[in-house]
Amino acid sequence: MLFRSGRGGMGVVFDAVDLSLDRPVAIKAIHPELTQHEAIVRRFLAEAKMIAKLRHPNIVTVYAAGNANGLLYYVMDRVPGESVRARLQREGKLPIADARRIVRDVAAALEAAARAALVHRDVKPENILLESASGRALLVDFGVARAIASDPGVTSDTGRGIAVGTPSYMSPEQAAGEEVDACSDLYGDRKSVV
């Protein structure tokens, strides 16, 4: 049985159980109406591939991706807990020790992404999950992430001058639609817990 646990601009996240391994998982499925747009489908599949390549304790793990009767999805860790946004809404302000731990965990995740030549571009409280048992922070939703082009001839799906991400958490260069690097993610990380 599936239970919807979240909804975003590109898709819906469901809580589920991997029956073959008897473990809880989350399934992110793209909104069916978006599958008509080739660029969005490419971005969704690229997100799954990018996350699957990243192996880090502070980045959610992707196990599988696929297409079931035109419904694009990927299967990832289910993180028992809440987002930083939910915790901020419940408690108002985070204790300094908790904020430091969250920033440290997310910075470690962003460092791993940067080593893999990826920029998340949407670091915000909704995209940071807090595991209830350990307090560990995990970065999720690489939906607008992009590879850092090491070759000047490489282009991305996002054109120059087009800002992608959540405005309140964008670095100035990202908001201006300029090229971004790992420094832009650190800007969003800092703003996510203060």
PDB file of C-alpha atoms in Angstrom:
ATOM      1  CA  MET A   1       0.000   0.000   0.000  1.00  0.00           C
ATOM      2  CA  LEU A   2       1.235   3.505  -0.838  1.00  0.00           C
ATOM      3  CA  PHE A   3       0.787   6.598   1.297  1.00  0.00           C
ATOM      4  CA  ARG A   4       1.567  10.032  -0.069  1.00  0.00           C
ATOM      5  CA  SER A   5       4.177  11.684   2.130  1.00  0.00           C
ATOM      6  CA  GLY A   6       5.159  14.714   0.072  1.00  0.00           C
ATOM      7  CA  ARG A   7       4.471  16.734  -3.046  1.00  0.00           C
ATOM      8  CA  GLY A   8       6.697  19.043  -5.059  1.00  0.00           C
ATOM      9  CA  GLY A   9       6.786  20.870  -8.350  1.00  0.00           C
ATOM     10  CA  MET A  10       7.851  17.822 -10.356  1.00  0.00           C
ATOM     11  CA  GLY A  11       6.322  14.933  -8.514  1.00  0.00           C
ATOM     12  CA  VAL A  12       4.810  13.168  -5.562  1.00  0.00           C
ATOM     13  CA  VAL A  13       6.596  11.093  -2.933  1.00  0.00           C
ATOM     14  CA  PHE A  14       4.944   7.966  -1.532  1.00  0.00           C
ATOM     15  CA  ASP A  15       5.895   5.841   1.466  1.00  0.00           C
ATOM     16  CA  ALA A  16       6.018   2.164   0.509  1.00  0.00           C
ATOM     17  CA  VAL A  17       7.590  -1.192   1.397  1.00  0.00           C
ATOM     18  CA  ASP A  18      10.100  -3.033  -0.767  1.00  0.00           C
ATOM     19  CA  LEU A  19       8.444  -6.454  -0.566  1.00  0.00           C
ATOM     20  CA  SER A  20      11.455  -8.396  -1.864  1.00  0.00           C
ATOM     21  CA  LEU A  21      13.740  -7.052   0.889  1.00  0.00           C
ATOM     22  CA  ASP A  22      11.066  -6.178   3.475  1.00  0.00           C
ATOM     23  CA  ARG A  23      12.320  -2.631   4.017  1.00  0.00           C
ATOM     24  CA  PRO A  24      10.617   0.761   4.049  1.00  0.00           C
ATOM     25  CA  VAL A  25      11.276   2.924   0.985  1.00  0.00           C
ATOM     26  CA  ALA A  26      10.030   6.134  -0.571  1.00  0.00           C
ATOM     27  CA  ILE A  27       8.958   6.335  -4.210  1.00  0.00           C
ATOM     28  CA  LYS A  28       9.128   9.613  -6.098  1.00  0.00           C
ATOM     29  CA  ALA A  29       6.890   9.682  -9.172  1.00  0.00           C
ATOM     30  CA  ILE A  30       6.795  12.471 -11.716  1.00  0.00           C
ATOM     31  CA  HIS A  31       3.423  14.143 -12.252  1.00  0.00           C
ATOM     32  CA  PRO A  32       1.884  12.308 -15.249  1.00  0.00           C
ATOM     33  CA  GLU A  33       1.057  15.547 -17.069  1.00  0.00           C
ATOM     34  CA  LEU A  34       4.759  16.458 -17.025  1.00  0.00           C
ATOM     35  CA  THR A  35       5.796  13.349 -18.959  1.00  0.00           C
ATOM     36  CA  GLN A  36       4.640  15.171 -22.104  1.00  0.00           C
ATOM     37  CA  HIS A  37       7.659  17.483 -21.770  1.00  0.00           C
ATOM     38  CA  GLU A  38      10.856  15.803 -22.911  1.00  0.00           C
ATOM     39  CA  ALA A  39      13.137  18.217 -21.004  1.00  0.00           C
ATOM     40  CA  ILE A  40      11.320  17.511 -17.726  1.00  0.00           C
ATOM     41  CA  VAL A  41      11.532  13.749 -18.269  1.00  0.00           C
ATOM     42  CA  ARG A  42      15.276  14.102 -18.974  1.00  0.00           C
ATOM     43  CA  ARG A  43      15.732  16.179 -15.815  1.00  0.00           C
ATOM     44  CA  PHE A  44      13.806  13.662 -13.689  1.00  0.00           C
ATOM     45  CA  LEU A  45      15.828  10.690 -14.963  1.00  0.00           C
ATOM     46  CA  ALA A  46      19.051  12.691 -14.608  1.00  0.00           C
ATOM     47  CA  GLU A  47      18.124  13.389 -10.965  1.00  0.00           C
ATOM     48  CA  ALA A  48      17.747   9.680 -10.263  1.00  0.00           C
ATOM     49  CA  LYS A  49      21.070   8.898 -11.949  1.00  0.00           C
ATOM     50  CA  MET A  50      22.885  11.718 -10.153  1.00  0.00           C
ATOM     51  CA  ILE A  51      21.656  10.679  -6.714  1.00  0.00           C
ATOM     52  CA  ALA A  52      22.341   6.999  -7.429  1.00  0.00           C
ATOM     53  CA  LYS A  53      26.003   7.846  -8.096  1.00  0.00           C
ATOM     54  CA  LEU A  54      26.355   9.669  -4.786  1.00  0.00           C
ATOM     55  CA  ARG A  55      27.143   7.410  -1.838  1.00  0.00           C
ATOM     56  CA  HIS A  56      27.237   9.466   1.331  1.00  0.00           C
ATOM     57  CA  PRO A  57      25.621   9.094   4.770  1.00  0.00           C
ATOM     58  CA  ASN A  58      24.058  12.562   4.439  1.00  0.00           C
ATOM     59  CA  ILE A  59      22.516  12.053   0.985  1.00  0.00           C
ATOM     60  CA  VAL A  60      19.426   9.911   0.491  1.00  0.00           C
ATOM     61  CA  THR A  61      20.209   6.655  -1.376  1.00  0.00           C
ATOM     62  CA  VAL A  62      18.439   5.810  -4.643  1.00  0.00           C
ATOM     63  CA  TYR A  63      17.911   2.082  -5.250  1.00  0.00           C
ATOM     64  CA  ALA A  64      16.099   1.919  -8.574  1.00  0.00           C
ATOM     65  CA  ALA A  65      14.408   3.984 -11.268  1.00  0.00           C
ATOM     66  CA  GLY A  66      12.003   3.077 -14.003  1.00  0.00           C
ATOM     67  CA  ASN A  67       8.952   3.625 -16.115  1.00  0.00           C
ATOM     68  CA  ALA A  68       5.731   1.764 -15.298  1.00  0.00           C
ATOM     69  CA  ASN A  69       3.064   2.286 -17.949  1.00  0.00           C
ATOM     70  CA  GLY A  70       4.305   5.822 -18.636  1.00  0.00           C
ATOM     71  CA  LEU A  71       4.734   6.711 -14.948  1.00  0.00           C
ATOM     72  CA  LEU A  72       8.342   7.669 -14.248  1.00  0.00           C
ATOM     73  CA  TYR A  73       9.598   6.927 -10.735  1.00  0.00           C
ATOM     74  CA  TYR A  74      12.584   6.198  -8.586  1.00  0.00           C
ATOM     75  CA  VAL A  75      12.870   4.306  -5.308  1.00  0.00           C
ATOM     76  CA  MET A  76      14.953   5.719  -2.461  1.00  0.00           C
ATOM     77  CA  ASP A  77      15.533   5.489   1.269  1.00  0.00           C
ATOM     78  CA  ARG A  78      12.608   6.376   3.451  1.00  0.00           C
ATOM     79  CA  VAL A  79      13.924   8.611   6.203  1.00  0.00           C
ATOM     80  CA  PRO A  80      11.868   8.248   9.389  1.00  0.00           C
ATOM     81  CA  GLY A  81      11.666  11.749  10.800  1.00  0.00           C
ATOM     82  CA  GLU A  82      10.844  15.200   9.503  1.00  0.00           C
ATOM     83  CA  SER A  83      12.193  17.993   7.353  1.00  0.00           C
ATOM     84  CA  VAL A  84      14.019  20.971   8.807  1.00  0.00           C
ATOM     85  CA  ARG A  85      11.007  23.037   7.628  1.00  0.00           C
ATOM     86  CA  ALA A  86       8.610  20.916   9.729  1.00  0.00           C
ATOM     87  CA  ARG A  87      10.864  21.202  12.766  1.00  0.00           C
ATOM     88  CA  LEU A  88      11.204  24.981  12.363  1.00  0.00           C
ATOM     89  CA  GLN A  89       7.428  25.318  12.057  1.00  0.00           C
ATOM     90  CA  ARG A  90       6.953  23.235  15.204  1.00  0.00           C
ATOM     91  CA  GLU A  91       9.721  24.729  17.368  1.00  0.00           C
ATOM     92  CA  GLY A  92      10.319  28.150  15.846  1.00  0.00           C
ATOM     93  CA  LYS A  93      14.064  28.354  16.399  1.00  0.00           C
ATOM     94  CA  LEU A  94      16.618  25.539  16.498  1.00  0.00           C
ATOM     95  CA  PRO A  95      19.021  25.162  19.405  1.00  0.00           C
ATOM     96  CA  ILE A  96      22.552  26.228  18.379  1.00  0.00           C
ATOM     97  CA  ALA A  97      23.957  22.696  18.810  1.00  0.00           C
ATOM     98  CA  ASP A  98      21.270  21.241  16.515  1.00  0.00           C
ATOM     99  CA  ALA A  99      21.772  23.970  13.894  1.00  0.00           C
ATOM    100  CA  ARG A 100      25.533  23.333  13.910  1.00  0.00           C
ATOM    101  CA  ARG A 101      25.031  19.580  13.475  1.00  0.00           C
ATOM    102  CA  ILE A 102      22.576  20.074  10.606  1.00  0.00           C
ATOM    103  CA  VAL A 103      24.868  22.550   8.832  1.00  0.00           C
ATOM    104  CA  ARG A 104      27.838  20.185   9.320  1.00  0.00           C
ATOM    105  CA  ASP A 105      25.874  17.228   7.888  1.00  0.00           C
ATOM    106  CA  VAL A 106      24.549  19.180   4.909  1.00  0.00           C
ATOM    107  CA  ALA A 107      27.988  20.703   4.241  1.00  0.00           C
ATOM    108  CA  ALA A 108      29.420  17.156   4.149  1.00  0.00           C
ATOM    109  CA  ALA A 109      26.680  16.147   1.662  1.00  0.00           C
ATOM    110  CA  LEU A 110      27.381  19.206  -0.489  1.00  0.00           C
ATOM    111  CA  GLU A 111      31.103  18.474  -0.412  1.00  0.00           C
ATOM    112  CA  ALA A 112      30.406  14.952  -1.701  1.00  0.00           C
ATOM    113  CA  ALA A 113      28.151  16.376  -4.424  1.00  0.00           C
ATOM    114  CA  ALA A 114      30.821  18.932  -5.398  1.00  0.00           C
ATOM    115  CA  ARG A 115      33.451  16.157  -5.596  1.00  0.00           C
ATOM    116  CA  ALA A 116      31.069  14.428  -8.020  1.00  0.00           C
ATOM    117  CA  ALA A 117      30.851  17.733  -9.959  1.00  0.00           C
ATOM    118  CA  LEU A 118      27.190  18.350  -8.991  1.00  0.00           C
ATOM    119  CA  VAL A 119      25.512  21.520  -7.768  1.00  0.00           C
ATOM    120  CA  HIS A 120      22.221  20.908  -5.920  1.00  0.00           C
ATOM    121  CA  ARG A 121      20.789  24.422  -6.588  1.00  0.00           C
ATOM    122  CA  ASP A 122      17.835  24.028  -4.206  1.00  0.00           C
ATOM    123  CA  VAL A 123      19.193  23.675  -0.659  1.00  0.00           C
ATOM    124  CA  LYS A 124      16.318  24.695   1.612  1.00  0.00           C
ATOM    125  CA  PRO A 125      14.643  23.441   4.802  1.00  0.00           C
ATOM    126  CA  GLU A 126      12.158  21.281   2.872  1.00  0.00           C
ATOM    127  CA  ASN A 127      15.025  19.403   1.186  1.00  0.00           C
ATOM    128  CA  ILE A 128      16.850  18.538   4.404  1.00  0.00           C
ATOM    129  CA  LEU A 129      15.425  15.570   6.301  1.00  0.00           C
ATOM    130  CA  LEU A 130      16.211  14.878   9.955  1.00  0.00           C
ATOM    131  CA  GLU A 131      16.377  11.196  10.870  1.00  0.00           C
ATOM    132  CA  SER A 132      14.450  10.822  14.129  1.00  0.00           C
ATOM    133  CA  ALA A 133      16.615   8.083  15.707  1.00  0.00           C
ATOM    134  CA  SER A 134      19.994   9.751  15.185  1.00  0.00           C
ATOM    135  CA  GLY A 135      19.279  13.404  14.384  1.00  0.00           C
ATOM    136  CA  ARG A 136      21.369  12.956  11.219  1.00  0.00           C
ATOM    137  CA  ALA A 137      20.518  15.392   8.408  1.00  0.00           C
ATOM    138  CA  LEU A 138      20.104  14.036   4.872  1.00  0.00           C
ATOM    139  CA  LEU A 139      19.949  16.079   1.690  1.00  0.00           C
ATOM    140  CA  VAL A 140      17.166  15.145  -0.750  1.00  0.00           C
ATOM    141  CA  ASP A 141      15.564  16.364  -3.991  1.00  0.00           C
ATOM    142  CA  PHE A 142      18.244  16.902  -6.598  1.00  0.00           C
ATOM    143  CA  GLY A 143      15.494  17.813  -9.099  1.00  0.00           C
ATOM    144  CA  VAL A 144      17.132  21.036 -10.268  1.00  0.00           C
ATOM    145  CA  ALA A 145      20.722  19.906  -9.725  1.00  0.00           C
ATOM    146  CA  ARG A 146      23.148  20.159 -12.576  1.00  0.00           C
ATOM    147  CA  ALA A 147      26.546  18.868 -13.444  1.00  0.00           C
ATOM    148  CA  ILE A 148      29.305  21.430 -13.242  1.00  0.00           C
ATOM    149  CA  ALA A 149      30.606  21.649 -16.788  1.00  0.00           C
ATOM    150  CA  SER A 150      34.344  20.988 -16.829  1.00  0.00           C
ATOM    151  CA  ASP A 151      34.329  21.401 -20.609  1.00  0.00           C
ATOM    152  CA  PRO A 152      33.359  24.880 -21.879  1.00  0.00           C
ATOM    153  CA  GLY A 153      31.467  23.233 -24.755  1.00  0.00           C
ATOM    154  CA  VAL A 154      29.139  21.351 -22.393  1.00  0.00           C
ATOM    155  CA  THR A 155      25.703  22.866 -21.932  1.00  0.00           C
ATOM    156  CA  SER A 156      22.917  22.096 -19.482  1.00  0.00           C
ATOM    157  CA  ASP A 157      19.130  22.011 -19.828  1.00  0.00           C
ATOM    158  CA  THR A 158      19.040  25.377 -18.075  1.00  0.00           C
ATOM    159  CA  GLY A 159      19.933  28.282 -20.315  1.00  0.00           C
ATOM    160  CA  ARG A 160      22.083  31.180 -19.201  1.00  0.00           C
ATOM    161  CA  GLY A 161      19.980  33.949 -17.699  1.00  0.00           C
ATOM    162  CA  ILE A 162      17.355  31.509 -16.385  1.00  0.00           C
ATOM    163  CA  ALA A 163      17.172  31.229 -12.583  1.00  0.00           C
ATOM    164  CA  VAL A 164      16.299  27.778 -11.240  1.00  0.00           C
ATOM    165  CA  GLY A 165      15.620  27.029  -7.564  1.00  0.00           C
ATOM    166  CA  THR A 166      13.703  28.576  -4.681  1.00  0.00           C
ATOM    167  CA  PRO A 167      14.203  32.377  -4.691  1.00  0.00           C
ATOM    168  CA  SER A 168      14.481  32.786  -0.891  1.00  0.00           C
ATOM    169  CA  TYR A 169      17.442  30.395  -0.782  1.00  0.00           C
ATOM    170  CA  MET A 170      19.276  31.333  -3.998  1.00  0.00           C
ATOM    171  CA  SER A 171      22.718  32.869  -4.016  1.00  0.00           C
ATOM    172  CA  PRO A 172      22.892  36.214  -5.849  1.00  0.00           C
ATOM    173  CA  GLU A 173      24.593  34.645  -8.899  1.00  0.00           C
ATOM    174  CA  GLN A 174      21.965  31.895  -9.051  1.00  0.00           C
ATOM    175  CA  ALA A 175      19.122  34.428  -8.820  1.00  0.00           C
ATOM    176  CA  ALA A 176      20.717  36.322 -11.705  1.00  0.00           C
ATOM    177  CA  GLY A 177      20.720  33.164 -13.845  1.00  0.00           C
ATOM    178  CA  GLU A 178      24.518  33.069 -13.943  1.00  0.00           C
ATOM    179  CA  GLU A 179      26.711  29.966 -13.790  1.00  0.00           C
ATOM    180  CA  VAL A 180      26.835  28.487 -10.284  1.00  0.00           C
ATOM    181  CA  ASP A 181      29.224  26.243  -8.420  1.00  0.00           C
ATOM    182  CA  ALA A 182      29.418  24.611  -4.999  1.00  0.00           C
ATOM    183  CA  CYS A 183      29.595  28.043  -3.310  1.00  0.00           C
ATOM    184  CA  SER A 184      25.967  28.684  -4.302  1.00  0.00           C
ATOM    185  CA  ASP A 185      24.897  25.540  -2.440  1.00  0.00           C
ATOM    186  CA  LEU A 186      26.718  26.679   0.698  1.00  0.00           C
ATOM    187  CA  TYR A 187      24.726  29.928   0.542  1.00  0.00           C
ATOM    188  CA  GLY A 188      21.467  27.916   0.597  1.00  0.00           C
ATOM    189  CA  ASP A 189      22.773  25.623   3.366  1.00  0.00           C
ATOM    190  CA  ARG A 190      23.530  28.586   5.625  1.00  0.00           C
ATOM    191  CA  LYS A 191      20.102  30.157   5.045  1.00  0.00           C
ATOM    192  CA  SER A 192      18.283  26.861   5.672  1.00  0.00           C
ATOM    193  CA  VAL A 193      18.824  26.748   9.430  1.00  0.00           C
ATOM    194  CA  VAL A 194      18.958  30.402  10.479  1.00  0.00           C
TER     195      VAL A 194
END
